CSV table of C-alpha atoms (C1' of nucleotides) and ligand atoms in Angstrom, one decimal:
chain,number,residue,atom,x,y,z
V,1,UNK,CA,-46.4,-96.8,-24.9
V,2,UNK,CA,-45.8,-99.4,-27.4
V,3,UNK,CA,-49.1,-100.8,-29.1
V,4,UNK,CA,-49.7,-104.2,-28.5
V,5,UNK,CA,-52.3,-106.5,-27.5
V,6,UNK,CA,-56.1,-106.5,-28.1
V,7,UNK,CA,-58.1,-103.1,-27.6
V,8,UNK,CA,-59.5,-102.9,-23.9
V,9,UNK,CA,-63.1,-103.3,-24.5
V,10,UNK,CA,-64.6,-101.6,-27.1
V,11,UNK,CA,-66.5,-104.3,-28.6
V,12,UNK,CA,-70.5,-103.8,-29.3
V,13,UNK,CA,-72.3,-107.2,-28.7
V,14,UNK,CA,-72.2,-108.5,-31.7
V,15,UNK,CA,-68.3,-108.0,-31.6
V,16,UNK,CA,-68.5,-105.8,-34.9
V,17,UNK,CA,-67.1,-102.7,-35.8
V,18,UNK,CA,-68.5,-100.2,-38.2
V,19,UNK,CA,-66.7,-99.0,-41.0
V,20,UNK,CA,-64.3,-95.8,-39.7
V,21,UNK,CA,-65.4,-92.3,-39.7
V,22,UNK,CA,-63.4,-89.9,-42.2
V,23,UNK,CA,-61.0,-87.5,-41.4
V,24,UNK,CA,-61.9,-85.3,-38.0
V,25,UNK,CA,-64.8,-87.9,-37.8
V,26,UNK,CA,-62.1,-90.8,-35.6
V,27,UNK,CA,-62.9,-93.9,-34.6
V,28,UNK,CA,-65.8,-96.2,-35.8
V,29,UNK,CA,-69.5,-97.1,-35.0
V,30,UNK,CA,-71.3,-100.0,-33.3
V,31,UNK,CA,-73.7,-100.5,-36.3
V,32,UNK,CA,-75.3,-103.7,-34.4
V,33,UNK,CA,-79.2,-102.7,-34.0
V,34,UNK,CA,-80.4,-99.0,-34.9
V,35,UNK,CA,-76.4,-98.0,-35.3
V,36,UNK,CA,-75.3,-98.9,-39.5
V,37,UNK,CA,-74.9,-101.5,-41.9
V,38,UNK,CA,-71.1,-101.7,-43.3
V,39,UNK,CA,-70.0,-99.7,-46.0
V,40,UNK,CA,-73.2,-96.9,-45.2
V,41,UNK,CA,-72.1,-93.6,-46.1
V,42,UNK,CA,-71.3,-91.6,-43.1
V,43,UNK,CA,-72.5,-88.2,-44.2
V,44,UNK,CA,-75.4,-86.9,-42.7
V,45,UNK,CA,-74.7,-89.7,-39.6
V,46,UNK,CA,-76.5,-88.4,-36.6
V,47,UNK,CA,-74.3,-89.3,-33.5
V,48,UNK,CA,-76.6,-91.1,-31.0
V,49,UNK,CA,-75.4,-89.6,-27.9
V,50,UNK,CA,-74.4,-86.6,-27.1
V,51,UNK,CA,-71.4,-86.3,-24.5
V,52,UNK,CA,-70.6,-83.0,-21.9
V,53,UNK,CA,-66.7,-82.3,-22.4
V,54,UNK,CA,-66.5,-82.5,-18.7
V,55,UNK,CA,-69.3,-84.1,-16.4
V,56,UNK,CA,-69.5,-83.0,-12.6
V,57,UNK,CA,-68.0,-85.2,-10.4
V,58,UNK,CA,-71.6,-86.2,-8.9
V,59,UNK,CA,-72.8,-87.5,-12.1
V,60,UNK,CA,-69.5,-88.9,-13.2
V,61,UNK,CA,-70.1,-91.2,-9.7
V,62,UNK,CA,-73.1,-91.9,-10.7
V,63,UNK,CA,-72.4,-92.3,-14.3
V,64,UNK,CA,-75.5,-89.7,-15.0
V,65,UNK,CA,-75.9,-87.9,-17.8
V,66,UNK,CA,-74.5,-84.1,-17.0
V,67,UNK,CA,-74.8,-80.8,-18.8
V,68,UNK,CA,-72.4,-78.3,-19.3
V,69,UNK,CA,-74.1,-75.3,-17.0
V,70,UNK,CA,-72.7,-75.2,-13.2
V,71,UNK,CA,-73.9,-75.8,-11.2
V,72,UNK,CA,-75.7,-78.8,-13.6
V,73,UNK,CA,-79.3,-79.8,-13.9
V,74,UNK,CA,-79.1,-82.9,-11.6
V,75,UNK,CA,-77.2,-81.3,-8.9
V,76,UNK,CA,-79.7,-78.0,-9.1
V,77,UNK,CA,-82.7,-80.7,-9.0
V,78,UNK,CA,-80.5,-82.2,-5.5
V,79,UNK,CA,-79.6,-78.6,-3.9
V,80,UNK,CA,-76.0,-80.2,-3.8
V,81,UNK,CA,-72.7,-78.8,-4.7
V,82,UNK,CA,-71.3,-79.3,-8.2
V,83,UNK,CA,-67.8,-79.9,-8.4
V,84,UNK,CA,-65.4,-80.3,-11.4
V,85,UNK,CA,-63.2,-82.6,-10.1
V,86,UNK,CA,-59.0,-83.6,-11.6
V,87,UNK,CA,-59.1,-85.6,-15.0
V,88,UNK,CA,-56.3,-88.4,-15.6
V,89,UNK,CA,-55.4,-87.6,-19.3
V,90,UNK,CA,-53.9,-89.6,-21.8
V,91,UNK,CA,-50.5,-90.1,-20.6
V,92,UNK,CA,-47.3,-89.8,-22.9
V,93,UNK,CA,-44.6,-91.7,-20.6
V,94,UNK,CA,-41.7,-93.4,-21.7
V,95,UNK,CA,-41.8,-96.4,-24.6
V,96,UNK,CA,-38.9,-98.3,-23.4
V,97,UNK,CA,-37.3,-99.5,-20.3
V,98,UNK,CA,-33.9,-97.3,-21.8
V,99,UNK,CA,-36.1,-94.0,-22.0
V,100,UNK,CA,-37.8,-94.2,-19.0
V,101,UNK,CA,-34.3,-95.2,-16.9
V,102,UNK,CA,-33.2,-92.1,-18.3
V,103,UNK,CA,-35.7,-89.9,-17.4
V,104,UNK,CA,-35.7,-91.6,-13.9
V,105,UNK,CA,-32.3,-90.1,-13.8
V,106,UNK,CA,-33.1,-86.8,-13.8
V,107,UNK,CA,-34.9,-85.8,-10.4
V,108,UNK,CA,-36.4,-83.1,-8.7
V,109,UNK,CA,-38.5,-81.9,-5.6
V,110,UNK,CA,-41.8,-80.1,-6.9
V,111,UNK,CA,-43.1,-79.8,-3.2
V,112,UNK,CA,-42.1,-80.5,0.3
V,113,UNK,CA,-42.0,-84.0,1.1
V,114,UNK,CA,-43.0,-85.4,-2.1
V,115,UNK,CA,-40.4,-86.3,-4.4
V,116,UNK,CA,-40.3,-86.6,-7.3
V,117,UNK,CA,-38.8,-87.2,-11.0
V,118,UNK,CA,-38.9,-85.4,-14.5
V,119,UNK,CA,-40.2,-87.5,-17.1
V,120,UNK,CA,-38.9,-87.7,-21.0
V,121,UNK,CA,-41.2,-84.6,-21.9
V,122,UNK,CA,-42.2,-82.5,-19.2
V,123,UNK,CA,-43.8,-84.9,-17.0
V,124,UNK,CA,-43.3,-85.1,-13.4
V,125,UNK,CA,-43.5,-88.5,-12.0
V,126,UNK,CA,-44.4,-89.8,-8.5
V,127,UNK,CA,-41.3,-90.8,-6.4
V,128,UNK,CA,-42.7,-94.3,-5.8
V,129,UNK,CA,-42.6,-95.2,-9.2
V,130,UNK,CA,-40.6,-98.0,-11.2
V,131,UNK,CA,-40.6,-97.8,-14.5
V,132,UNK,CA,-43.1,-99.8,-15.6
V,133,UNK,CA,-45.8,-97.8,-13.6
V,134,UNK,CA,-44.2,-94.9,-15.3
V,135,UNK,CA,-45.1,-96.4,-18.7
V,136,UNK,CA,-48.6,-95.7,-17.6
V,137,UNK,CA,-48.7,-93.2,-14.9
V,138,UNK,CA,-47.1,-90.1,-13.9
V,139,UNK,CA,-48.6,-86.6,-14.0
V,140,UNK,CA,-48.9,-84.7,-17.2
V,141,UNK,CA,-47.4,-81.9,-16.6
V,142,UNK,CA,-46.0,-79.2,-13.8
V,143,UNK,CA,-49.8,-78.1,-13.3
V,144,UNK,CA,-51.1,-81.5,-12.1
V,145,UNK,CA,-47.7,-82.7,-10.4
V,146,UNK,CA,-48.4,-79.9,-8.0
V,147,UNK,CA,-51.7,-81.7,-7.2
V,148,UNK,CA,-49.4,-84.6,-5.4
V,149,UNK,CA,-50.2,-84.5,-1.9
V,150,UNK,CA,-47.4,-85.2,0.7
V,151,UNK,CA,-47.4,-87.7,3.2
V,152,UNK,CA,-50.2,-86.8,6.4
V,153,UNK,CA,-51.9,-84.2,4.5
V,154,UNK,CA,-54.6,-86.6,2.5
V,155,UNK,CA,-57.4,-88.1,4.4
V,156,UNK,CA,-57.8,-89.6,7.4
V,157,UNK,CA,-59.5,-93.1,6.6
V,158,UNK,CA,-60.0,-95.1,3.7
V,159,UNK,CA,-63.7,-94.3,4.0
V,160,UNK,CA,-62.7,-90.6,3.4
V,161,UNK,CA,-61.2,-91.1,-0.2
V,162,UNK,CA,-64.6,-91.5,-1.8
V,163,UNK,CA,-62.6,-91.2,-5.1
V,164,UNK,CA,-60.7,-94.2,-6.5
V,165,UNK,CA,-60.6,-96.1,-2.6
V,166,UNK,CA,-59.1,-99.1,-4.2
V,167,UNK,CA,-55.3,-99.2,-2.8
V,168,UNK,CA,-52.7,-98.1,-5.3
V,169,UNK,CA,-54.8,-96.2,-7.5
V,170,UNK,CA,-53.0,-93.2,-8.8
V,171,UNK,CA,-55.3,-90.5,-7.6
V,172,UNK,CA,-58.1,-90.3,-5.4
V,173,UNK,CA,-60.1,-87.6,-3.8
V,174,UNK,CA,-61.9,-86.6,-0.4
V,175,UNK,CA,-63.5,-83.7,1.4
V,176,UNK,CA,-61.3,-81.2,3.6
V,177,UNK,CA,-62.8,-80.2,7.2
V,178,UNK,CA,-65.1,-77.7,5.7
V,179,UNK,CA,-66.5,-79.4,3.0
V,180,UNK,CA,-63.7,-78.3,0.7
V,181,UNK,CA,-63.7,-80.9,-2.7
V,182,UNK,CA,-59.9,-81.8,-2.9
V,183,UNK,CA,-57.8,-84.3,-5.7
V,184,UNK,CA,-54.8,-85.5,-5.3
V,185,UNK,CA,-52.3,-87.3,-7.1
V,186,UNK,CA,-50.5,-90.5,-6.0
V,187,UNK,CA,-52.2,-93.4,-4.0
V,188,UNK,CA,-54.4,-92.2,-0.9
V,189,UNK,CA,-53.2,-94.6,1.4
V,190,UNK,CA,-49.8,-92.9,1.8
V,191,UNK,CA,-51.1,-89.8,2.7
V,192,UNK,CA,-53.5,-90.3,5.1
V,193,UNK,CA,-53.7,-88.1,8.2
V,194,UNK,CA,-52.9,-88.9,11.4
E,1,DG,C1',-92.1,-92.6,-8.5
E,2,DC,C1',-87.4,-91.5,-7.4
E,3,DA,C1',-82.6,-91.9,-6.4
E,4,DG,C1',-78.5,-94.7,-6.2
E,5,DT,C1',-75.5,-98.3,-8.3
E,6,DC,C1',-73.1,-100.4,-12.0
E,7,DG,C1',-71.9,-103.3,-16.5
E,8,DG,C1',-70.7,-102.1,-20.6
E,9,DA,C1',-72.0,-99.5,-25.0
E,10,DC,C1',-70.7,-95.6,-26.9
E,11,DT,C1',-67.9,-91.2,-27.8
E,12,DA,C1',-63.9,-88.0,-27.7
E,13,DT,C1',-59.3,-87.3,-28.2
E,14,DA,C1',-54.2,-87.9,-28.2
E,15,DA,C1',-50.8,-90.9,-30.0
E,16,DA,C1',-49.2,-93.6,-33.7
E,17,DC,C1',-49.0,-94.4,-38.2
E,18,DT,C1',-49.5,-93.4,-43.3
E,19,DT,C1',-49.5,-90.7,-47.3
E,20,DA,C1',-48.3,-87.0,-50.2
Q,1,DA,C1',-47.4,-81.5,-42.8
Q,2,DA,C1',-51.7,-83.3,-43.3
Q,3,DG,C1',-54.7,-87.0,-43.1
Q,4,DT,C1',-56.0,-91.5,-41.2
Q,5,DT,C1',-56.1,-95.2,-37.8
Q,6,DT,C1',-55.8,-96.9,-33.2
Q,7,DA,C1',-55.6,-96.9,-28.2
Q,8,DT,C1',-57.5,-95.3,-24.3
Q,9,DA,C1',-59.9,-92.0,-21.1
Q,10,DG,C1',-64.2,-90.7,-20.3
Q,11,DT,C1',-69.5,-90.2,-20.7
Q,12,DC,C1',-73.8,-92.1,-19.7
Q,13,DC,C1',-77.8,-95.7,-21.2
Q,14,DG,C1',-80.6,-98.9,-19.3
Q,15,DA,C1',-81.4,-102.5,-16.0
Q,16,DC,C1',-81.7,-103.3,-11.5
Q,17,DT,C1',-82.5,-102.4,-6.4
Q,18,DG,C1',-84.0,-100.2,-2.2
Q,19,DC,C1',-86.7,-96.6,0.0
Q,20,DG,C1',-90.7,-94.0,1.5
L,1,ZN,ZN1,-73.6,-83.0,-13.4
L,2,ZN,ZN1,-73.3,-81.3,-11.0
DNA sequence: GCAGTCGGACTATAAACTTA
DNA sequence: AAGTTTATAGTCCGACTGCG
């Protein structure tokens, strides 16, 4: 994906930037109020929050802080389930209209009813897709194109896809007869149930 | 109090780029 | 190839609201 355009939204109130951490050490500080002046020397820079690699999907809907046991602390406190639930990564589509009209070229089933087409690397990409939602979407790899779910086997209502419910989002989730946590790629609304 | 919701500040990480 | 910068996906703080 070609970079262009202003970053999403990563600007701290002030609209400042710290200086850029060394090294391993990416990216770069709000230093507006109790974060650094410019030009401070990083070392010895105590992070200010601490982040889980993963948080459960319970707190990530309730944007709570998690912790890496399962089940974690919140849902123990709750006596609910904690689930883990499918992470949209990074994606690493095609650049350019060219590359991504010849990966659309080259297409393949990877379960019944839902087709699908390789990518330039090893991506598998939802049938439905033009190329310019392949720039940005598409799964990863054979592991999460298999979590596509084919047409009348999602859920039933709109009400059921308590994961991403806004129409054409990419993935969703919902809850199996049972009380079985399920994720699915593509959007919800074309495989709903009868 | 406590739990749920949510805007947005903050962090982690992969991709893109630069340097040696 | 290794190091650095940038874009973006993801976490979760803190303010707010509603409930019992
Ligand atoms: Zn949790
Ligand atoms: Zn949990």
């Amino acid at each position: 994906m070609p970079r262009s355009g202003p970053p999403r939204s990563r600007k701290c109130a002030a609209g400042k930037r710290g200086p850029a951490r060394a090294a391993s050490g990416q990216g770069s500080v709000c230093y507006e109020e109790g974060g650094l002046p410019l030009g401070v020397d990083l070392q010895g820079y105590q992070r200010r929050r601490e982040q889980v690699t993963q948080a459960c999907e319970r707190c990530r809907r309730s944007r709570l802080k998690c912790d890496p046991e399962r089940p974690c602390g919140r849902c123990v406190r709750s006596g609910q389930a904690c689930l883990d639930g499918w992470r949209r990564r990074r994606q690493s589509g095609a650049r350019t209209e060219e590359e991504a009209a010849e990966a659309q070229s080259c297409c393949t089933w990877w379960e019944e009813g839902s087709e699908g087409f390789l990518g330039s690397g090893d991506e598998l990409v939802s049938p439905d897709s033009t190329w310019e939602m392949y720039l940005t979407e598409g799964a990863w790899g054979e592991e999460e194109a298999q979590a596509a779910v084919p047409l009348g086997h999602g859920p039933s209502t709109a009400e059921e896809a308590w994961e991403r419910p806004a129409q054409g989002e990419p993935w969703f989730a919902w809850e199996e007869e049972g009380g079985q946590s399920r994720e699915g790629q593509g959007k919800w609304e074309e495989c709903l149930r009868d």
